[in-house]
Short mmCIF file of C-alpha atoms and ligand atoms in Angstrom, two decimals:
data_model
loop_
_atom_site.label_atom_id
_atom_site.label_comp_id
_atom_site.label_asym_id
_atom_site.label_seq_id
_atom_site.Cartn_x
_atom_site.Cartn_y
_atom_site.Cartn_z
CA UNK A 4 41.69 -28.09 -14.98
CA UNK A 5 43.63 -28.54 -11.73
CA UNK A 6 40.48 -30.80 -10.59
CA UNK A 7 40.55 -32.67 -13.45
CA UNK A 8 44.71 -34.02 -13.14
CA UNK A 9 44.65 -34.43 -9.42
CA UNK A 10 41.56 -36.68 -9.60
CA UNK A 11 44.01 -38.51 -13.00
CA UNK A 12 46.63 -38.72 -11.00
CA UNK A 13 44.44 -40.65 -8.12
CA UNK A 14 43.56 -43.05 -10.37
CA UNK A 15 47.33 -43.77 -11.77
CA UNK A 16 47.78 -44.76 -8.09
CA UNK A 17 45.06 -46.51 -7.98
CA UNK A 18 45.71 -48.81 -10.92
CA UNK A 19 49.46 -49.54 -9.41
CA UNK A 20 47.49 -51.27 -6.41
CA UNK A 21 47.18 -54.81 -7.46
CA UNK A 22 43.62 -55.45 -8.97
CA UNK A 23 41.67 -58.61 -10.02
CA UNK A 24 38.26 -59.53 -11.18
CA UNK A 25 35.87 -57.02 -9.79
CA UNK A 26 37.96 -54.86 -8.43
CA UNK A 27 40.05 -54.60 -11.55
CA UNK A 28 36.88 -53.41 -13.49
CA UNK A 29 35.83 -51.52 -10.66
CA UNK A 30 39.04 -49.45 -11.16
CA UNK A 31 38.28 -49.15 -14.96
CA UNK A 32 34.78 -48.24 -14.35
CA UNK A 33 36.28 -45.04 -12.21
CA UNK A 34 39.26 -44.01 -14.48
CA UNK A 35 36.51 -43.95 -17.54
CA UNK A 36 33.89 -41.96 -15.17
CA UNK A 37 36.77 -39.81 -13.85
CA UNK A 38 38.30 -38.98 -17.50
CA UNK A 39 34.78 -37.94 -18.93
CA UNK A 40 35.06 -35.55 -15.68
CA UNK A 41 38.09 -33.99 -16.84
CA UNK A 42 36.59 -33.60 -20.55
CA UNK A 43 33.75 -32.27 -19.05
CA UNK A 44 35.66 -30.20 -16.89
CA UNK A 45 37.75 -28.97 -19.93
CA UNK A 46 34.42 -28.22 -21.93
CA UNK A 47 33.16 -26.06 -19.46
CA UNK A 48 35.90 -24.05 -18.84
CA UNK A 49 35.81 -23.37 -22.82
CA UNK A 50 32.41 -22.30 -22.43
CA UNK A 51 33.25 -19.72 -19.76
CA UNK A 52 35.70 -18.00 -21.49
CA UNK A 53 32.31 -16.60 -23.04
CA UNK A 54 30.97 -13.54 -21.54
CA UNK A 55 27.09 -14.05 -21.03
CA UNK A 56 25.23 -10.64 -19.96
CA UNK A 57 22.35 -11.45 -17.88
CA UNK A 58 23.08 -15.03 -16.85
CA UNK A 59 24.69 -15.80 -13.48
CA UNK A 60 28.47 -15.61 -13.40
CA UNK A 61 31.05 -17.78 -11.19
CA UNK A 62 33.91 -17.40 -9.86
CA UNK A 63 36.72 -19.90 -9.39
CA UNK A 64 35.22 -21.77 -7.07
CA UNK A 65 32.00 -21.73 -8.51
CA UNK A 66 30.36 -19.69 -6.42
CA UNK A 67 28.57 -16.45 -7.63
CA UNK A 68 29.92 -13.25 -8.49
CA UNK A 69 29.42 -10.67 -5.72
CA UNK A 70 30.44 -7.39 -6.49
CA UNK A 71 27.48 -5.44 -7.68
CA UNK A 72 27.99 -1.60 -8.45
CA UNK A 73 31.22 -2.49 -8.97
CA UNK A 74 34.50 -1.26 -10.08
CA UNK A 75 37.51 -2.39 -12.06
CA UNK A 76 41.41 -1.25 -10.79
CA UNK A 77 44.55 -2.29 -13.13
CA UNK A 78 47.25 -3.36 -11.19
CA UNK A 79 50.63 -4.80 -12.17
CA UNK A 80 48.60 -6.54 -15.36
CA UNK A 81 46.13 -8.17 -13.10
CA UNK A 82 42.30 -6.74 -13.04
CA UNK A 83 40.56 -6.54 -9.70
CA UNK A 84 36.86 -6.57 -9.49
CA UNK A 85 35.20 -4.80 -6.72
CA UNK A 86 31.57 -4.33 -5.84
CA UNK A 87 29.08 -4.71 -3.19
CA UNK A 88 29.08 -7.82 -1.79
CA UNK A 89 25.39 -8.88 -1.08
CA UNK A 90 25.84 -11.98 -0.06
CA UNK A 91 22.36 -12.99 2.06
CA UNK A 92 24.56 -15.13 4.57
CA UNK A 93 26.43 -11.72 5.73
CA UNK A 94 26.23 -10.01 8.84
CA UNK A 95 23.02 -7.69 8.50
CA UNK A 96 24.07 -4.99 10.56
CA UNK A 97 27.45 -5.09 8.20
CA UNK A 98 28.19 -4.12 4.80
CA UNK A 99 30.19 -5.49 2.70
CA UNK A 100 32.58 -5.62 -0.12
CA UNK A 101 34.52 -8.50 -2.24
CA UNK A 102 37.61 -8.16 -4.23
CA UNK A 103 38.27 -11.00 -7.00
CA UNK A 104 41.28 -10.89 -9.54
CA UNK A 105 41.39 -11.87 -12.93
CA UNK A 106 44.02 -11.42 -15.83
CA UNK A 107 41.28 -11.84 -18.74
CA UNK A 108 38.35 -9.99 -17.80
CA UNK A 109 36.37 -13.18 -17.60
CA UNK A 110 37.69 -15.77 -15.39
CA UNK A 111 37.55 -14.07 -11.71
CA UNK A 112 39.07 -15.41 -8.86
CA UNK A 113 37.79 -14.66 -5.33
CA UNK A 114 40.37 -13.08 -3.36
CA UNK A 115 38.46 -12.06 0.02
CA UNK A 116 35.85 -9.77 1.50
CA UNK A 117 38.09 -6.55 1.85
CA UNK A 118 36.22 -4.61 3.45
CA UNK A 119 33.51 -5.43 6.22
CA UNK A 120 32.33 -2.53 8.29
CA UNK A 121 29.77 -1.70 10.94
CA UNK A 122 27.83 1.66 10.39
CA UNK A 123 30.70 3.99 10.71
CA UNK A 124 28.83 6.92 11.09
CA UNK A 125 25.73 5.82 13.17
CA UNK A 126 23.42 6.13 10.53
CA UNK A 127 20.56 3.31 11.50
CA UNK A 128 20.18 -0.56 10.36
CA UNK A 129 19.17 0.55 7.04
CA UNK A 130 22.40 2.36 6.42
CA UNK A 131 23.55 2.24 2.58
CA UNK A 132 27.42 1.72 1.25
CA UNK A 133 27.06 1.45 -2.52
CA UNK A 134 28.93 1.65 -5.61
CA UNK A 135 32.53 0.63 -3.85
CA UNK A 136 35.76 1.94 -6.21
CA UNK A 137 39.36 1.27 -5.66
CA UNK A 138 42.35 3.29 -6.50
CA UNK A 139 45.77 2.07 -5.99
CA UNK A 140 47.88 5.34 -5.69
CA UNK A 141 51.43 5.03 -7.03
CA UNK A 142 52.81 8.03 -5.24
CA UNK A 143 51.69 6.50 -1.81
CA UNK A 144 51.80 2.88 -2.21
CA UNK A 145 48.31 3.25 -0.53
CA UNK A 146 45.31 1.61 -2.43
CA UNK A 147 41.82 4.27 -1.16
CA UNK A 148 38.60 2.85 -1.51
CA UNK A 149 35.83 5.42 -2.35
CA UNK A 150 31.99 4.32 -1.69
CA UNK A 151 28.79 6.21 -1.42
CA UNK A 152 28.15 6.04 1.96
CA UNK A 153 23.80 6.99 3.33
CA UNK A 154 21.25 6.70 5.68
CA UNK A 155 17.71 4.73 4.83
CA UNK A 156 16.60 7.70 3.35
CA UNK A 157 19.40 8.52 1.49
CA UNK A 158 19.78 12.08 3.01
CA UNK A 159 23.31 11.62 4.24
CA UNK A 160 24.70 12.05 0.79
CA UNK A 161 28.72 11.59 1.27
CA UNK A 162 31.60 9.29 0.04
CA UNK A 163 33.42 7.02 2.66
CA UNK A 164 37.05 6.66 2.44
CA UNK A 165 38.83 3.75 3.52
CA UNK A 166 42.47 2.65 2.64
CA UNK A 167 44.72 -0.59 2.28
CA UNK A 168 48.08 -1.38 2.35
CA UNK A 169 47.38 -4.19 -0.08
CA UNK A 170 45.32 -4.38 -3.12
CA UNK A 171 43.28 -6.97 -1.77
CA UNK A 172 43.76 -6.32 1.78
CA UNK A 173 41.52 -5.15 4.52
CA UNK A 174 40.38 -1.32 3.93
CA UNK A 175 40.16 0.39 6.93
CA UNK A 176 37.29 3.19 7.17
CA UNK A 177 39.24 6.73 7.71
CA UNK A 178 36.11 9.34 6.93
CA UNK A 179 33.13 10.54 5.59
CA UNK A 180 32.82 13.81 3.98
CA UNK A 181 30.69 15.63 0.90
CA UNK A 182 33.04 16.53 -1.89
CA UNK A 183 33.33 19.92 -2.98
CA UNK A 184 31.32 20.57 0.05
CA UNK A 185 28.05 19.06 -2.02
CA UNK A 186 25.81 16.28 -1.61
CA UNK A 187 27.10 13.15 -3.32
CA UNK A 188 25.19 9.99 -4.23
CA UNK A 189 25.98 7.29 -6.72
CA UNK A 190 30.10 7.97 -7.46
CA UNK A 191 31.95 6.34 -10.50
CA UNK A 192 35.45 6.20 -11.39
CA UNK A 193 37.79 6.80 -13.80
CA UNK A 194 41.83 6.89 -14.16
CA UNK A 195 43.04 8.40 -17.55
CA UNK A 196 45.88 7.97 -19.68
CA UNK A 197 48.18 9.59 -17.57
CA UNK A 198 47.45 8.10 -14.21
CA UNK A 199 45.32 10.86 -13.05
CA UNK A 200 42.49 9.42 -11.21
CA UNK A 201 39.14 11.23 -11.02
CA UNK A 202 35.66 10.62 -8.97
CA UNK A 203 32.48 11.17 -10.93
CA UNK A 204 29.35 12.16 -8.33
CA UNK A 205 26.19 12.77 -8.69
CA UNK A 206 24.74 15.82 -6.26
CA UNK A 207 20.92 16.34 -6.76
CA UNK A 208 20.28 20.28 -5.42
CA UNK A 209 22.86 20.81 -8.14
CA UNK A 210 20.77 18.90 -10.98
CA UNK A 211 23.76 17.56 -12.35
CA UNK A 212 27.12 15.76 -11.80
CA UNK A 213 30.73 16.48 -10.75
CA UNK A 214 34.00 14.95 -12.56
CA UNK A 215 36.44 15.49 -9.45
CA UNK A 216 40.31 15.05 -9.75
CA UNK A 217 41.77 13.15 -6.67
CA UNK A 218 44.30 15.21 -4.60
CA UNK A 219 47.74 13.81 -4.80
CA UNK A 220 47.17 11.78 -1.66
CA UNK A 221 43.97 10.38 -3.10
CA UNK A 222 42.19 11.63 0.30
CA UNK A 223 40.44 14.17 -1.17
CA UNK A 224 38.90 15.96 -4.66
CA UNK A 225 38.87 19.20 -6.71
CA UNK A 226 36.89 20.24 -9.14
CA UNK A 227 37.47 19.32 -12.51
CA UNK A 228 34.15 19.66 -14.00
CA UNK A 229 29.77 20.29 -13.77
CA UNK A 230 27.75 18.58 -16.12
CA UNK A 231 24.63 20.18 -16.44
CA UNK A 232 22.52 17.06 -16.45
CA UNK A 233 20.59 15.24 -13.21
CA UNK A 234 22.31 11.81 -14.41
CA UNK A 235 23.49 8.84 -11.85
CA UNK A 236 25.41 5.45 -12.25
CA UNK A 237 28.15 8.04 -13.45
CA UNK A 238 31.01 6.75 -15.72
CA UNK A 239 34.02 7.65 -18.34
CA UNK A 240 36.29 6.81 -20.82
CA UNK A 241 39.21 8.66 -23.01
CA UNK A 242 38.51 6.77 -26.44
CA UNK A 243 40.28 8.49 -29.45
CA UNK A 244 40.63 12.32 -29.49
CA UNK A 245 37.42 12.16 -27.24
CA UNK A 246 36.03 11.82 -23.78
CA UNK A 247 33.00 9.93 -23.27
CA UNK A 248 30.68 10.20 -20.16
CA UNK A 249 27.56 7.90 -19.60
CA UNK A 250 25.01 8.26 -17.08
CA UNK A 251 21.37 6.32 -16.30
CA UNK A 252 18.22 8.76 -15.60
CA UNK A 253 17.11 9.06 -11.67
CA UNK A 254 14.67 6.43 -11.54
CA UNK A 255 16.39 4.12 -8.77
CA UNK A 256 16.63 0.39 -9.16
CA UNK A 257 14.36 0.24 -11.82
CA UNK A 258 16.28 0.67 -15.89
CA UNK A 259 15.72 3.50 -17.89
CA UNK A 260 17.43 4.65 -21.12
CA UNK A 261 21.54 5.79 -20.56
CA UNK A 262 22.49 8.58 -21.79
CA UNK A 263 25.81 9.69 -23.05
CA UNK A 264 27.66 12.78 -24.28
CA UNK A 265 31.16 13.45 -25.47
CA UNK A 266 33.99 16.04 -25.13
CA UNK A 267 37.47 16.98 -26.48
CA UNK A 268 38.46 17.65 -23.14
CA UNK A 269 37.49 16.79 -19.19
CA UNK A 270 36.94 20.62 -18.93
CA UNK A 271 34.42 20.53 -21.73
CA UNK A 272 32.85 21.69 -23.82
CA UNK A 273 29.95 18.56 -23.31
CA UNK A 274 27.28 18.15 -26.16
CA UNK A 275 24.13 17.28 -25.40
CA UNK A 276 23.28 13.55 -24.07
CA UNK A 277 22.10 11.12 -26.47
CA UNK A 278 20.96 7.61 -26.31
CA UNK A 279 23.27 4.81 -25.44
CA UNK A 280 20.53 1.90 -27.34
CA UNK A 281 17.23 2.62 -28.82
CA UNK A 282 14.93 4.15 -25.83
CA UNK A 283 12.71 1.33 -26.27
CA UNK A 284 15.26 -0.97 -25.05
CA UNK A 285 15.13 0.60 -21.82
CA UNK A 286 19.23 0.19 -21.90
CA UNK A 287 18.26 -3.51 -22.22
CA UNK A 288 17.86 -3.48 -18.29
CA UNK A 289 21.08 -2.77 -17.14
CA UNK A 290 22.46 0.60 -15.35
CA UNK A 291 25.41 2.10 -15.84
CA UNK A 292 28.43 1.44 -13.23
CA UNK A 293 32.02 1.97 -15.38
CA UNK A 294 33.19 2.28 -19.10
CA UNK A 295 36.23 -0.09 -18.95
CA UNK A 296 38.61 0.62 -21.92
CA UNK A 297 41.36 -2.81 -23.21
CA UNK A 298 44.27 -1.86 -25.25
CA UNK A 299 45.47 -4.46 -26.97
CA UNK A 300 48.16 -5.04 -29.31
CA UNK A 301 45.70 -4.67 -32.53
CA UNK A 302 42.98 -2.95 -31.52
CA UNK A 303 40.94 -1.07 -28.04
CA UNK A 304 37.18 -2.49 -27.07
CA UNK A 305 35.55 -0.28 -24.55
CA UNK A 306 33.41 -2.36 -22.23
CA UNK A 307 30.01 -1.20 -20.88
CA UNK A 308 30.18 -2.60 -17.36
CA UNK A 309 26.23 -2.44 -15.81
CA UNK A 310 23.95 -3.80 -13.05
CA UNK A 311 20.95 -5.70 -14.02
CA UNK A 312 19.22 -4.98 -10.83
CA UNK A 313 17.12 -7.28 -8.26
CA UNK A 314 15.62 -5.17 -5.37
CA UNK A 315 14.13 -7.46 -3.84
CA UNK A 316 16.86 -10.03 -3.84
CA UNK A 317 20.14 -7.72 -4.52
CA UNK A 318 22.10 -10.71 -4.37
CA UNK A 319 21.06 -12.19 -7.20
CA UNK A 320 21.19 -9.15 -8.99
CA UNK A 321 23.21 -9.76 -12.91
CA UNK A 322 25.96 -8.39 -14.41
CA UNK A 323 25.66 -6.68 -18.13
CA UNK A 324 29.01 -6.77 -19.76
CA UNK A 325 28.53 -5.90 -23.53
CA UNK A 326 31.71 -4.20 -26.07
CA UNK A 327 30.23 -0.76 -27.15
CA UNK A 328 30.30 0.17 -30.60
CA UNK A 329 32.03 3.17 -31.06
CA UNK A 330 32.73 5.26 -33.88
CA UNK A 331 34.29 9.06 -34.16
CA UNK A 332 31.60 10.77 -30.98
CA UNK A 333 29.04 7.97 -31.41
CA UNK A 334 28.66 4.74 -28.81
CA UNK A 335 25.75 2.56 -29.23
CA UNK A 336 25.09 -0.55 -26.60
CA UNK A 337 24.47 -3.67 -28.32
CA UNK A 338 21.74 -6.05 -27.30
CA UNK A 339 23.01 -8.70 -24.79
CA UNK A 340 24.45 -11.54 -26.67
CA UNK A 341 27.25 -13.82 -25.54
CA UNK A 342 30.70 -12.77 -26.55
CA UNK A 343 34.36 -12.90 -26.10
CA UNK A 344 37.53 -10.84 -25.17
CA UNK A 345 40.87 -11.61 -26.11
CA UNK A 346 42.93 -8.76 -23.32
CA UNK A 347 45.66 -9.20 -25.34
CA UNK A 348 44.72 -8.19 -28.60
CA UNK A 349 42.35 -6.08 -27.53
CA UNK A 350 39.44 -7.25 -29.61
CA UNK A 351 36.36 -9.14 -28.81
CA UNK A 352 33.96 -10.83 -30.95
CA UNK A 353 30.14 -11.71 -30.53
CA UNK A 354 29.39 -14.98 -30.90
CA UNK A 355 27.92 -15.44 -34.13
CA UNK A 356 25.44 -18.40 -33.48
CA UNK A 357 24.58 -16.90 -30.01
CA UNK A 358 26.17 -19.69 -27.98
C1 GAL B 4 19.99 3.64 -8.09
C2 GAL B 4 21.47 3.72 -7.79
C3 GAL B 4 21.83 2.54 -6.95
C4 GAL B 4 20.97 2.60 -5.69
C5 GAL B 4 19.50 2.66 -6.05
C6 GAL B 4 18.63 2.81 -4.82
O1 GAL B 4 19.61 4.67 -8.92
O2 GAL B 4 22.21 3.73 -8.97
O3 GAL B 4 23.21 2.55 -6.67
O4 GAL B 4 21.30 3.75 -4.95
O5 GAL B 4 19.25 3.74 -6.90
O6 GAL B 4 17.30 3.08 -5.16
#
């Protein structure tokens, strides 16, 4: 919309130049062409407010979303979005992650690249930094950046820890290490209620996965829990009287059917996993990357936040975005279907006539 009144308010000066004849309905011609710009400028933005799984999403300046495997951090009411940034212009030989900001979950602003980073750990040009999750630490003032950090052949197995003074300022890389002294692969966050902020990880010799409390300093992890259950694209959410995990089967980039269980308590006791969607939907694509949970003033949606992935051209990989239908220890994935969010009610709607 700011587009649309700076290019009005061109055209008010232009029409106090003195105009005859030609140039007079030259200067008409314009303002009309320039004011069904605006319109259209004002339609689109109405259509964006839509959340569309599957289809390519912008950002402010209309450039596409980068921030695949991503996260989501609350910070003083604002959302920031973070996720590997594939774009194919970047450095090779660097990896990459963007930061954009939003206060409605669906119009994201770009705020910058905050984190660029040559292989820290000397692990060859195929080196891997996935699945990138902030946490801003209130104790500190320190926002640490968590990211599964490998080699090619994904034997390295560790998180990378970097840390920011600012939100979305530049993370600097501090260390590498295995938490709980195990091998860790795809990681997923989650902050409860209370503040407390946890790492999910996945460790394969284990055949399951780890919820891990953050130390106070956010540096580090103890054990909170072992889930009995070889899942990846770990996530959670406190919904209710009940915790919900979700993970995706090991079958890499290709989809396979999520799983989730449910607990009274982060401790346990789990039950067994059941389906997020009908198998046969194959989780409609997507993989698992966070559970993000909006409390509004009437009601709470919990948002299933996936990765349609692209192997061959990451870049273009989507984003799946759908509410989840939940209901006392049950959560079922809709099929992708454009819908909305209001953040400050809390509800969201699907659009009935699919548009
Ligand atoms: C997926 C994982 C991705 C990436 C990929 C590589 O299972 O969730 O983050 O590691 O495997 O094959």
């Amino acid at each position: 919309m700011r587009f649309a009144s700076k290019k009005l308010k061109k055209i008010e000066v232009a029409k106090l130049i003195p105009a005859r004849g030609e140039k007079l309905r030259r200067v008409i011609a314009s303002f009309v062409t320039l004011a069904s710009v605006a319109l259209g400028t004002a339609g689109l933005c109405a259509a964006q407010s839509v959340i569309r799984p599957g289809e390519p999403w912008l950002d402010h300046h209309g450039q596409r979303i980068q921030a695949h495997g991503g996260g989501i951090t609350v910070w003083k009411g604002t959302y920031y979005w973070f996720g590997e940034d594939r774009t194919p212009a970047n450095d090779p030989e660097k990896r990459y992650v963007a930061c954009y900001s939003s206060r409605d979950l669906v119009h994201w602003k770009f705020r910058r690249q905050v984190l660029v980073l040559a292989d820290p750990e000397h692990l060859g040009p195929h080196w891997v930094l996935e699945r990138p999750k902030v946490y801003a630490n209130p104790r500190t003032g320190k926002f640490v950046m968590y990211a599964h950090l490998d080699d090619a052949h994904y034997k390295f197995a560790r998180v990378m820890v970097a840390v920011s003074n600012r939100i979305d300022g530049t993370y600097n890389f501090v260390k590498s290490f295995r938490p709980l002294d195990e091998e860790s692969r795809d990681i997923g966050q989650f902050v409860n209620d209370d503040g407390s902020a946890y790492l999910i990880f996945e460790s394969r010799p284990t055949k399951g996965f780890f919820l891990a409390k953050l130390t106070d300093d956010f540096m580090g992890v103890e054990k909170t829990c072992f889930i009995p259950a070889p899942l990846e694209g770990g996530a959670l959410v406190h919904y209710g009287n009940l915790y919900y995990v979700v993970g995706s089967h090991m079958t890499g980039w290709r989809p396979n059917p999520n799983v989730y269980a449910t607990a009274p308590a982060l401790t346990g006791p789990w039950t067994e996993f059941k389906n997020l969607a009908p198998p046969e939907a194959n989780n409609y694509d997507s993989q698992s990357t966070m559970l993000v949970k909006v409390t509004g003033s009437k009601t709470t949606t919990v948002i299933f936040m996936g990765d349609l992935w692209r192997p061959k051209s990451l870049w273009d990989s989507r984003y799946f975005w759908m509410p989840l239908d939940m209901d006392h220890g049950s959560m079922q994935l809709p099929p992708p279907q454009p819908w909305t969010l209001n953040v400050k009610t809390g509800e969201s709607a699907i659009q009935a006539n699919g548009k």
